[in-house]
Structure formats: C-alpha cells, structure tokens
PDB file of C-alpha atoms in Angstrom:
ATOM      1  CA  MET U   1     142.337 101.903 268.857  1.00 44.00           C
ATOM      2  CA  THR U   2     144.073  98.493 269.054  1.00 48.00           C
ATOM      3  CA  PRO U   3     141.935  95.025 270.631  1.00 49.00           C
ATOM      4  CA  ARG U   4     143.776  94.107 274.462  1.00 52.00           C
ATOM      5  CA  ARG U   5     145.609  91.000 273.877  1.00 54.00           C
ATOM      6  CA  ILE U   6     145.799  88.446 276.585  1.00 53.00           C
ATOM      7  CA  PRO U   7     148.590  86.527 276.989  1.00 52.00           C
ATOM      8  CA  LEU U   8     148.136  82.503 277.030  1.00 51.00           C
ATOM      9  CA  ASP U   9     149.720  81.949 279.114  1.00 56.00           C
ATOM     10  CA  VAL U  10     147.401  83.092 282.012  1.00 60.00           C
ATOM     11  CA  ALA U  11     143.822  82.073 279.259  1.00 74.00           C
ATOM     12  CA  THR U  12     141.752  79.260 281.071  1.00 84.00           C
ATOM     13  CA  PRO U  13     141.886  76.117 278.256  1.00 88.00           C
ATOM     14  CA  GLU U  14     138.656  76.891 277.762  1.00 91.00           C
ATOM     15  CA  LEU U  15     139.633  80.950 276.194  1.00 90.00           C
ATOM     16  CA  ARG U  16     142.381  78.339 274.234  1.00 89.00           C
ATOM     17  CA  VAL U  17     139.203  77.176 272.655  1.00 92.00           C
ATOM     18  CA  VAL U  18     137.456  80.519 271.899  1.00 91.00           C
ATOM     19  CA  LEU U  19     140.267  81.806 270.427  1.00 89.00           C
ATOM     20  CA  ALA U  20     141.344  79.088 268.137  1.00 91.00           C
ATOM     21  CA  CYS U  21     137.689  79.347 266.508  1.00 91.00           C
ATOM     22  CA  GLY U  22     137.680  81.700 263.762  1.00 90.00           C
ATOM     23  CA  ASP U  23     133.942  81.244 262.901  1.00 91.00           C
ATOM     24  CA  ARG U  24     133.098  83.568 266.041  1.00 93.00           C
ATOM     25  CA  PRO U  25     130.623  85.964 265.285  1.00 93.00           C
ATOM     26  CA  CYS U  26     132.334  88.627 267.577  1.00 91.00           C
ATOM     27  CA  VAL U  27     135.078  88.652 265.583  1.00 90.00           C
ATOM     28  CA  GLY U  28     135.484  92.180 263.427  1.00 88.00           C
ATOM     29  CA  THR U  29     132.916  93.219 266.107  1.00 87.00           C
ATOM     30  CA  ASP U  30     133.098  97.344 267.116  1.00 84.00           C
ATOM     31  CA  ALA U  31     134.643  96.689 270.774  1.00 80.00           C
ATOM     32  CA  ALA U  32     132.097  99.024 272.479  1.00 78.00           C
ATOM     33  CA  VAL U  33     129.618  96.025 272.333  1.00 81.00           C
ATOM     34  CA  TRP U  34     131.510  93.556 274.608  1.00 80.00           C
ATOM     35  CA  SER U  35     131.922  96.821 276.804  1.00 77.00           C
ATOM     36  CA  SER U  36     129.635  96.962 280.582  1.00 63.00           C
ATOM     37  CA  ASP U  37     130.412 100.748 281.476  1.00 56.00           C
ATOM     38  CA  ARG U  38     127.445 101.931 281.193  1.00 54.00           C
ATOM     39  CA  GLY U  39     128.165 105.093 283.211  1.00 51.00           C
ATOM     40  CA  PRO U  40     128.257 105.732 287.218  1.00 51.00           C
ATOM     41  CA  GLY U  41     125.190 104.202 289.560  1.00 59.00           C
ATOM     42  CA  GLY U  42     122.224 106.403 290.925  1.00 58.00           C
ATOM     43  CA  PRO U  43     118.890 106.375 289.135  1.00 62.00           C
ATOM     44  CA  LYS U  44     117.532 105.434 285.476  1.00 72.00           C
ATOM     45  CA  ASN U  45     115.243 107.239 283.066  1.00 80.00           C
ATOM     46  CA  ASP U  46     113.930 105.665 280.680  1.00 85.00           C
ATOM     47  CA  ALA U  47     116.272 106.503 278.402  1.00 83.00           C
ATOM     48  CA  VAL U  48     119.262 105.042 279.984  1.00 76.00           C
ATOM     49  CA  ARG U  49     117.567 102.127 280.377  1.00 77.00           C
ATOM     50  CA  ALA U  50     116.365 101.317 276.245  1.00 82.00           C
ATOM     51  CA  ALA U  51     119.945 101.880 275.774  1.00 78.00           C
ATOM     52  CA  GLU U  52     121.349  99.276 278.806  1.00 77.00           C
ATOM     53  CA  ALA U  53     118.367  97.421 276.966  1.00 79.00           C
ATOM     54  CA  ALA U  54     119.749  97.713 272.725  1.00 83.00           C
ATOM     55  CA  HIS U  55     123.160  96.614 274.236  1.00 80.00           C
ATOM     56  CA  ALA U  56     122.145  93.256 275.726  1.00 81.00           C
ATOM     57  CA  ALA U  57     120.375  92.572 273.147  1.00 87.00           C
ATOM     58  CA  ALA U  58     123.010  93.278 269.957  1.00 88.00           C
ATOM     59  CA  ALA U  59     125.963  91.141 272.249  1.00 88.00           C
ATOM     60  CA  THR U  60     122.650  88.431 272.817  1.00 88.00           C
ATOM     61  CA  ALA U  61     122.267  89.129 268.692  1.00 93.00           C
ATOM     62  CA  ILE U  62     125.864  88.096 267.865  1.00 94.00           C
ATOM     63  CA  CYS U  63     126.568  85.381 270.869  1.00 94.00           C
ATOM     64  CA  THR U  64     123.398  83.630 270.302  1.00 93.00           C
ATOM     65  CA  PRO U  65     124.388  81.633 267.161  1.00 94.00           C
ATOM     66  CA  CYS U  66     128.502  81.383 268.076  1.00 95.00           C
ATOM     67  CA  PRO U  67     129.353  77.751 267.789  1.00 95.00           C
ATOM     68  CA  VAL U  68     131.717  78.319 271.176  1.00 96.00           C
ATOM     69  CA  ARG U  69     129.510  80.136 273.331  1.00 96.00           C
ATOM     70  CA  ARG U  70     129.815  77.505 275.764  1.00 96.00           C
ATOM     71  CA  GLU U  71     133.511  77.687 276.412  1.00 95.00           C
ATOM     72  CA  CYS U  72     133.720  81.383 275.640  1.00 94.00           C
ATOM     73  CA  VAL U  73     130.566  81.655 279.251  1.00 95.00           C
ATOM     74  CA  THR U  74     132.982  79.332 280.801  1.00 94.00           C
ATOM     75  CA  HIS U  75     135.898  81.371 280.894  1.00 93.00           C
ATOM     76  CA  ALA U  76     134.239  84.636 281.509  1.00 92.00           C
ATOM     77  CA  VAL U  77     132.485  82.825 285.185  1.00 92.00           C
ATOM     78  CA  ALA U  78     136.215  81.027 285.898  1.00 90.00           C
ATOM     79  CA  ALA U  79     137.655  84.691 285.548  1.00 87.00           C
ATOM     80  CA  GLU U  80     135.671  86.933 287.187  1.00 82.00           C
ATOM     81  CA  THR U  81     136.045  89.463 284.175  1.00 82.00           C
ATOM     82  CA  TRP U  82     133.522  92.416 283.680  1.00 81.00           C
ATOM     83  CA  LEU U  83     132.888  93.078 280.412  1.00 85.00           C
ATOM     84  CA  ILE U  84     130.027  91.131 278.219  1.00 88.00           C
ATOM     85  CA  TRP U  85     131.000  87.644 277.502  1.00 91.00           C
ATOM     86  CA  GLY U  86     128.538  84.934 275.879  1.00 93.00           C
ATOM     87  CA  GLY U  87     125.331  87.520 276.070  1.00 92.00           C
ATOM     88  CA  PHE U  88     126.008  87.633 279.660  1.00 92.00           C
ATOM     89  CA  ASP U  89     127.074  91.689 281.377  1.00 87.00           C
ATOM     90  CA  MET U  90     129.406  89.982 283.775  1.00 87.00           C
ATOM     91  CA  ALA U  91     130.171  93.479 285.918  1.00 83.00           C
ATOM     92  CA  ARG U  92     126.263  92.574 287.221  1.00 84.00           C
ATOM     93  CA  PRO U  93     125.589  90.075 289.174  1.00 88.00           C
ATOM     94  CA  ALA U  94     121.852  89.080 287.956  1.00 88.00           C
ATOM     95  CA  GLY U  95     124.337  88.945 284.401  1.00 88.00           C
ATOM     96  CA  ARG U  96     126.572  86.216 286.225  1.00 92.00           C
ATOM     97  CA  HIS U  97     123.835  84.308 287.723  1.00 95.00           C
ATOM     98  CA  ALA U  98     121.960  84.347 284.404  1.00 94.00           C
ATOM     99  CA  ALA U  99     125.266  82.913 283.108  1.00 95.00           C
ATOM    100  CA  ARG U 100     125.631  79.910 285.583  1.00 96.00           C
ATOM    101  CA  VAL U 101     122.230  79.019 285.788  1.00 97.00           C
ATOM    102  CA  TRP U 102     122.748  78.751 281.528  1.00 96.00           C
ATOM    103  CA  LEU U 103     125.794  76.606 281.796  1.00 96.00           C
ATOM    104  CA  ARG U 104     124.100  74.537 284.157  1.00 96.00           C
ATOM    105  CA  GLU U 105     121.111  73.892 281.770  1.00 95.00           C
ATOM    106  CA  GLN U 106     123.978  72.916 278.736  1.00 91.00           C
ATOM    107  CA  THR U 107     125.066  69.900 280.928  1.00 73.00           C
TER     108      THR U 107
END
C-alpha cells in the first residue's frame, strides 16, 4: 500500500516541520497504528475494549518521545484530522479534548 501524500500547499506550517524531521519515530511504522477506525459503534465487549487500549498504547509509545510531537498535535487540532496524531485519537471527542489540554500544558 502506497502512503497517501499530503500536498504541501494545504499543509499547516506545523505539518511541514513534522515532515521535515527525519528523527520522528513514526517513520516506517505500519500505517494501521495511525488508523482510528475501530469498526461500527454500539456496545463493546471486553475484547474490543482491550484491542482499542492496545492500539492506543502502541501509538502513545511511539509518539511520546518524538521531537516534533507538539507540532504534530498542533497540526491535528488545526486540520481537524481523524487519525491518531501525537498519540491522540482525533476521531474521538475525548481524544481531541485531551490533545487540546496537552497542548495548553506544553506552553
């Protein structure tokens, strides 16, 4: 699968910083880690909850030490993206809220 390219003319300044950083730990990671698609809504059993928690933990472990995490999260909040950015699941209201709170705490 070929990664989807984002035209730089629509990229936020923060995304340009992220893309220019060769030290990002996400480079070369399986794209499935960044997917926020958890399937249809409705009641969730323990197995689904455990899978979601493992998925989020993997993304957070990759993103936490990243040198451009703040720029990544700033872009995600500004662009209203629906993937996992900076360790936050932007497809979920709780993830978007946590990202905004985290950004406020970084300044």
